[in-house]
Phi, psi and omega in degrees: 000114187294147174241128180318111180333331189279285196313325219271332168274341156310301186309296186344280139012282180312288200314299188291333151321321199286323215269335168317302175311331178275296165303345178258343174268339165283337166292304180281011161276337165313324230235338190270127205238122185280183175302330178292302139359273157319250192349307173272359131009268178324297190285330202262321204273327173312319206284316174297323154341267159341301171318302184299328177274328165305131196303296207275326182260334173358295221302332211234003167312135148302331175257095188336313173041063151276132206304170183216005188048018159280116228230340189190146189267168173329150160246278251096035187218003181259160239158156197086204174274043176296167181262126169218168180225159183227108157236120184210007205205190126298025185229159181224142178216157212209078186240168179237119157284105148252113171274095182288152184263156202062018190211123161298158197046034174222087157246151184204146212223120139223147171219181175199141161264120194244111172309146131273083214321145175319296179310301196274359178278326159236081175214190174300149180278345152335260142018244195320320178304317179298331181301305183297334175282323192268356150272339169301308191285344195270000208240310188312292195302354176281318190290349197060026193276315176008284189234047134283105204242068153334101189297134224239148172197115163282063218284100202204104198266049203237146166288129180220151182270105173293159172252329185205179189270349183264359166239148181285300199094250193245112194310139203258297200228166124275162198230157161054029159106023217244113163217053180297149175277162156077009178239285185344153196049027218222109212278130199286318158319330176271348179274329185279314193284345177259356207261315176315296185305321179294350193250323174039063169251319214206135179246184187220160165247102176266095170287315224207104201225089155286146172261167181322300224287356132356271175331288179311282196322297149040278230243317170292311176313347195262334158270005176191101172261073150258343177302090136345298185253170171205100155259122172248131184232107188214228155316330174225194198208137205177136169218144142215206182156153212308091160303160167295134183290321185308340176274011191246064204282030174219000183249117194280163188111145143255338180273157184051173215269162154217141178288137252211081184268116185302324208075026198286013193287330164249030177287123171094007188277358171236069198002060186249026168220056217258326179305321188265355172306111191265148143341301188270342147324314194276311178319311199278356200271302161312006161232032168264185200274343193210058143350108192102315175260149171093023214260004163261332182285346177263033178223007161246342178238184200298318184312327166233017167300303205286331140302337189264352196240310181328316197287323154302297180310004200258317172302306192310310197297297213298337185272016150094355226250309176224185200025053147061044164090341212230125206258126191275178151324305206262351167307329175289328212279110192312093161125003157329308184261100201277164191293290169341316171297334203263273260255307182327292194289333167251021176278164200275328182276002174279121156279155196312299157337288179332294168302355176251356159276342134325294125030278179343297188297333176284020177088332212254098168284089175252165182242155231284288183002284182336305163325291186292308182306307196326254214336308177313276162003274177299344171280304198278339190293313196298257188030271173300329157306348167284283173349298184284328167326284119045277173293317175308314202275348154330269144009295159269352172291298189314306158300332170295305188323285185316290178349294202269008195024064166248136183274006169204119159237141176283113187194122167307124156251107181267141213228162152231175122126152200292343205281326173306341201267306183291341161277161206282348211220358217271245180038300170275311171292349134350274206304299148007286189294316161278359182289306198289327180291306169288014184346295194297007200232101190298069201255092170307140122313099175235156199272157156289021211344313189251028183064166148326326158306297193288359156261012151287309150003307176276342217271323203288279165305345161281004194255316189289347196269317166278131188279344194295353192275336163275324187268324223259074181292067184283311237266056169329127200264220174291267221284001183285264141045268166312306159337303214268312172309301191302319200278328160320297176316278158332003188250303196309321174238028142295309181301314184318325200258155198289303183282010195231013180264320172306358191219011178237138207267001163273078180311356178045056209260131176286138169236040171040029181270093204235031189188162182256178171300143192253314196120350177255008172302131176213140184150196183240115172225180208233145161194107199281170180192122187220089192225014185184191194286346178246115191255154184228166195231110188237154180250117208238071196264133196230118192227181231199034168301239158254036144175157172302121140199187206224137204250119189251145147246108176214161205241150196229112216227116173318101171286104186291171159303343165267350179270327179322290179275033156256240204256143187280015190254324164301325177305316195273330196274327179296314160291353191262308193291332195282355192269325146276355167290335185272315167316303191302328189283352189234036169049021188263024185292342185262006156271101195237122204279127177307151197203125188254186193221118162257071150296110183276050172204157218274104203251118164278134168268125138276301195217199180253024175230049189202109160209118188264118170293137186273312197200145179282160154215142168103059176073007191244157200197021138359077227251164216046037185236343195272132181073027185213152172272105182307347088027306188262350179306299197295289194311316189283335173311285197281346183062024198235130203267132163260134159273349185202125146247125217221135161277165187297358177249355162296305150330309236248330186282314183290331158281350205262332214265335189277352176293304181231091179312000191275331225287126188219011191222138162245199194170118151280111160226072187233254197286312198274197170163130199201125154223170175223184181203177184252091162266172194305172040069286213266015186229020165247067188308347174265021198227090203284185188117196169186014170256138162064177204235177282132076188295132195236151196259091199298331188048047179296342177321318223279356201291131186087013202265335182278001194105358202273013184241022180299331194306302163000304207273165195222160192306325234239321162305301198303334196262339192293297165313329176284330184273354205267171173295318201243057245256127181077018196204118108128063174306324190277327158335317165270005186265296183247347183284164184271356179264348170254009173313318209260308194291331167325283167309327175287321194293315167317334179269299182293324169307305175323296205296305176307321157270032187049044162285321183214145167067010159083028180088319214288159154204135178265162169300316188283338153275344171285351155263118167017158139084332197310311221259108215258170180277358166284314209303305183308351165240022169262353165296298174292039154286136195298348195243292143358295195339295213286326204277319164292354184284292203301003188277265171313005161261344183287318206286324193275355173083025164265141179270036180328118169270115185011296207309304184313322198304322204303308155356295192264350172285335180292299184347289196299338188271320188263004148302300183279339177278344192275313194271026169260333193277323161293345151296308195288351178287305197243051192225284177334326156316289190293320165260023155272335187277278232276294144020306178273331184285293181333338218002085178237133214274322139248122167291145189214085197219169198251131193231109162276145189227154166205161149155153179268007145267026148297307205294257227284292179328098201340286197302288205337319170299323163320314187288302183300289189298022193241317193268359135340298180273352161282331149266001180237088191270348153295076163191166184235078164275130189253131164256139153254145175274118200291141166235011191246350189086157185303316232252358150273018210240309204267005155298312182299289176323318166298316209299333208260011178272309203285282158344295165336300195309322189273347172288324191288317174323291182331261172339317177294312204256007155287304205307256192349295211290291190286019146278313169344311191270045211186292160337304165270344145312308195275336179294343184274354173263298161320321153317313153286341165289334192086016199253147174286280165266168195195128175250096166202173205235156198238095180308129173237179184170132169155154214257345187293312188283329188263032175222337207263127169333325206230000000 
């Protein structure tokens, strides 16, 4: 049956309409990502997260995870005026910020906006600087601004690698259209600051240097501080947001958050997203300024979607699909079709008639068909450019979740850039995308209203409001670190050498200590221990049944303050009483038991029952005792021979050493901080011999006493010191120790408090006095769970009135006091086992660290801290710290037993030596005799294994 031409060309029509069609849904199916897709999006950009954080993988992540030195978003508490700047575009903004103080929404803004023309945008970075000083100056002279010497903030939406917040460091890439020369690699601060010196119209106080999506966090945390994340979806496509510091594994610190700018723009530059790539992704990437790279932001962001729908539309033409085939002039011309038209063309309330008058305007004669596909077009390209945004912030929502181990988290995303604020659809499906990936995670939106700028503004008063970040240089970085260790070192084998030891301030003092306990000590000993205001007394019995073990008694006997600082003859007549008073009570007074002595204060040994004290430390100032031997001090007191006298980290090694025979290092980190270690023989030049090792008593307090730890020290050290008994003398002591911790933390509260920083301006008498603030209070603050409810106890207690804000405040204090004195203990621990390392020539150390003290002890963190930064400096090694739990004074027991053995060997030998020399005598006096001489010269062969090995 023939079918009549008029169907039969309907038919035609139809089939080639159907197949046209077909060709256009197959196209724009590229661009459409089922769920599976997105999930694995998601699972590839988590897995570059990581990556970008990890120490080892940084250099080749795609995804950048660069540090941003920002440590904390707005409390609502900041005030005054600044200057900021915005460079992220062609547009440059130029603004004056006022922060009223204390109050959320009372920001007030003027700015001017300055174009960057294209030739200078790829012209010289010369160039481009002089342009931003001559709109800063022209923008000062709009404001009568001049000779105002603003703090500065700086919004420069380029990846750059930072060292602090106040330096950019090295520009990484340019982004967004941006190829000025002579800036890559190139630190952007220092480029700004010479472009300044050359116009030598204005200087500037550069506080702050950010990227946008910063800022926006920013500038939205000031208006939620649930706020976190910070997204910009415009010209470029970019998040970051507050990370754990402990995961920012190329940035030193562990405690508290630091914001994080991903860079995620360069998500897929190691082609692990080649799958979801289209044909016109490739056209556009290939003809950009920087091929290859940036290859996710170029499939997300504004700056090219609008190329990406060209390029389709150009394919679509040559294939007959659309405008009848025929490709105009301006359909070729690269950027013709701007992003904006896509937000244009989909909004909902626009008719087809619009779009083909817009259409129009681009040169392109379409027919509402015509329309309908463009628009189809721009819903897949945005579409999916929603999606993958989507997935990436799935991904960082999640990854925050996990961090805080939480099974659900509530969390502010603050956004910029036109394409999120102006397209009709990219928002929701934004929002949409993360709901779905991210299910556990409640994630708000909020719009920026006022740009980046003003949260670089922001960023500029909080950096100004904690001052400590300025005056207090707690917060070591690697190379600070590094620093203090290498030069420990060189102090450690200054002290070692005979002629470099009177002038080195880590004294090395042998303490004739030449073994750790063996397992055969035995006996009843007696062991005084005297380092602080409470001197104790222990009864120590170490027996030999079916296994060693060791039985204690001790007494605990108060040393008043007048006796600390009166006469030594009082010190000693005090320890004489309190030893009978502990004899009597435990009913040994008519025994007499070997009794070794733990004096914690920095002693030359001759020998080991011989120690002429060098200088007191820790508050005793004891007169006639400096430069005498305590020992004969002691001995003349008590009417009693001590046999061994051990500084308190000798005690601590040795006890910590009979648990664990690996143990060859002690360590104190309480009111004092002191260490020793078992060194060679034959590297102790003030000692003779070369057999066998030697423990030496490092007197490390003293460090720095020569200066070398000036970079370090802060007005606060410096006030801590001038007020001590001994001024200029065991500076790194006063620096980490628990007896000066606490005072540390006051004086900072009251500077703080004196610039209205804390408490509202108010200081009471009990924090301007000496002492209130003890070092227990700083490690009952910083408990993780407690911590702010003991700040407000204890700030309460001081006659402060605390506000949240404040607690936070002073917790923050209290963590980077205390994190300074774990990382400058762990610099110069560090020391000390790269030496017993090096003696081993071992490839790996595998050693025992004995500790004592009570901010070891006592403090949350603090044992964390220290063994984290340890092992980054020694990381060939395997250290175990044991906790001495028995005290330095079962230690200097070990030390009697192994004296008290000595001694009787020493009886022995002396009187086999005496006989035979007796008998040796009357040999040669009797060959003289035969001879007839008067005098007699002769020589005596010897051989036996007693003469030739035993020392004496």
């Amino acid at each position: 049956m023939l079918v009549p031409q008029s169907e039969q060309t309907k038919h035609n029509k139809s089939q080639r309409l159907e197949s046209q069609r077909k060709e256009i849904d197959d196209t724009l199916a590229t661009f459409a990502l089922s769920p599976t897709q997105l999930q694995e999006v998601k699972a590839k950009m988590r897995v570059e997260l990581e990556r970008g954080l990890k120490k080892d993988s940084h250099p080749t992540a795609s995804v950048k995870m660069l540090p941003t030195y920002v440590y904390r978003t707005p409390d609502g508490t900041e005030r005054g005026k600044y200057l900021a700047l915005d460079l992220g575009g062609t547009n440059f903004r130029v603004l004056v910020v006022k922060i009223r103080t204390g109050m959320r929404n009372s920001v007030r803004m003027y700015n001017k906006i300055y174009a960057i023309p294209l030739e200078i945008m790829q012209g010289t970075g010369e160039e481009l600087f002089d342009l931003i000083v001559q709109c800063i100056s022209d923008f000062l002279d709009y404001m009568g601004m001049k000779n105002t010497r603003l703090p500065l903030g700086f919004t420069f939406s380029f990846p750059c690698n930072q060292t602090e917040v106040t330096s950019i460091g090295d520009l990484v890439s340019w982004t967004k259209g941006f190829k000025a020369t002579d800036c890559e690699g190139y630190d952007v601060v220092d480029m700004l600051r010479e472009a300044i010196k050359r116009r030598n119209e204005f200087d500037l106080d550069i506080v702050a240097i950010v990227n946008d999506t910063v800022g926006t966090m920013m500038t939205c945390a000031y208006e939620d501080p649930k706020c976190q994340i910070g997204l910009i979806a415009g010209t470029g496509s970019n998040v970051c947001y507050m990370e754990e510091m402990n995961n920012i594994e190329f940035v030193e610190g562990d405690e508290g958050q630091m914001c994080v700018n991903t860079e995620w723009g360069g998500f897929g530059e190691n082609d692990n997203t080649e799958d979801i790539r289209t044909r016109y992704d490739r056209e556009v990437d290939g003809g950009s300024l920087n091929p290859g790279k940036q290859r996710f932001e170029k499939m997300t962001s504004g700056m090219y979607l609008g190329e990406i729908v060209r390029q389709i539309l150009i394919d679509l033409t040559k294939r007959g699909l659309l405008f009848r085939g025929r490709i105009t002039e301006r359909l070729k011309t690269k950027g013709i079709f701007e992003t904006k038209f896509l937000s244009q063309i989909e909004s909902d309330r626009l008719a087809l008639l619009q779009v083909r008058s817009i259409l129009q305007s681009l040169g392109l004669d379409s027919t509402c068909d015509d329309s309908i596909i463009v628009k189809e077009v721009c819903g897949a390209v945005s579409r999916r450019a929603a999606q993958l945004c989507g997935a990436g912030m799935a991904a960082v929502v999640d990854k925050i979740r996990e961090n805080r181990g939480l099974d659900h988290l509530e969390i502010t995303v603050g956004v910029d850039g036109t394409l999120y604020k102006l397209h009709p659809h990219f928002s929701t499906i934004l929002k949409d995308t993360v709901r779905e990936l991210a299910p556990n995670c409640k994630v708000d939106f909020i719009l920026s209203e006022d740009g980046s700028g003003k949260g670089a503004a922001l960023i500029t008063a909080v950096q100004k409001r904690p001052f400590i970040q300025k005056h207090f240089k707690i917060l070591p970085t690697p190379n600070l670190n590094s620093t203090v260790y290498s030069t420990a070192c060189t102090e450690m084998e200054n002290g070692l050498g005979r002629d470099t030891n009177p002038t080195a301030t880590v004294k090395m003092l042998p303490t004739f200590v030449r073994s750790i306990p063996d397992g055969s000590e035995k006996g009843d000993f007696i062991a005084l221990d005297l380092g602080g205001s409470n001197f104790r007394i222990l009864r120590v019995k170490v027996s030999h049944e079916k296994k060693q073990t060791v039985q204690m008694e001790n007494q605990i006997y108060e040393t008043p303050e007048d006796i600390i600082q009166g006469s030594g003859s009082r010190l000693f007549d005090h320890v004489a009483e309190c030893l009978g008073d502990f004899m009597e009570k435990q009913k040994i007074k008519d025994k007499k038991l070997p009794m070794g002595f733990t004096f914690s204060f920095p002693c030359a040994h001759s020998k080991l029952d011989e120690a002429v004290l060098l200088t007191w430390t820790k508050r005793f100032k004891a007169s006639g005792v400096e430069g005498m031997d305590v020992v004969k001090l002691l001995n003349k007191a008590i009417k009693k021979h001590i046999m061994a006298v051990v500084n308190d980290t000798v005690g601590t090694m040795m006890t910590c050493g009979f648990d664990d025979q690996r143990c060859e290092v002690g360590i104190i980190i309480g009111t004092g901080t002191n260490a020793c270690y078992m060194e060679e023989l034959r590297h102790i030049d003030m000692v003779e011999g070369d057999e066998g090792r030697m423990c030496i008593n490092t007197e490390w307090g003293a460090f720095g006493d020569d200066g070398t730890l000036e970079d370090i020290r802060t007005e606060f050290d410096r006030e801590i010191d001038r007020g001590s008994l001994n001024p200029g003398k065991q500076l790194f002591e006063k620096m980490v120790s628990g007896m000066y911790m606490g005072e540390l933390v006051r004086l900072i509260l009251v500077k703080m408090a004196k610039e209205g920083l804390l408490f509202e301006g108010r200081i009471t008498p009990e924090l301007l006095t000496k002492g209130t603030f003890e070092t227990k209070h700083v490690s009952a603050i910083e408990k993780s769970k407690e911590g702010l409810t003991k700040a407000k106890e204890i700030l309460t207690r001081l006659g402060v009135e605390p506000s949240e804000d404040d607690c936070i405040a002073v917790q923050h204090v209290c963590t980077i006091v205390s994190f300074r004195s774990a990382n400058l203990i762990a610099a110069t621990l560090g020391a000390i086992l790269t030496r017993v390392k090096d003696n081993k020539n071992s490839p790996r150390l595998r050693t025992t660290v004995g500790i004592d003290g009570s901010l070891y002890k006592m403090h949350p963190q603090y044992a964390r801290r220290l063994h984290k930064t340890v092992r980054r400096l020694v990381p060939e090694s395997d250290v175990r710290f044991l906790l001495s739990e028995s005290g330095s004074g079962k230690g200097a027991a070990m030390v009697t037993a192994w004296a008290s053995r000595l001694e009787v060997c020493g009886a022995v030998s002396r009187r086999a030596a005496q006989l035979c020399g007796a008998g040796m005598a009357a040999v040669v006096d009797k060959i003289r005799e035969n001879r007839g001489l008067d005098h007699l010269d002769i020589t005596v062969g010897v051989d036996g294994t007693l003469y030739k090995l035993h020392p004496q």
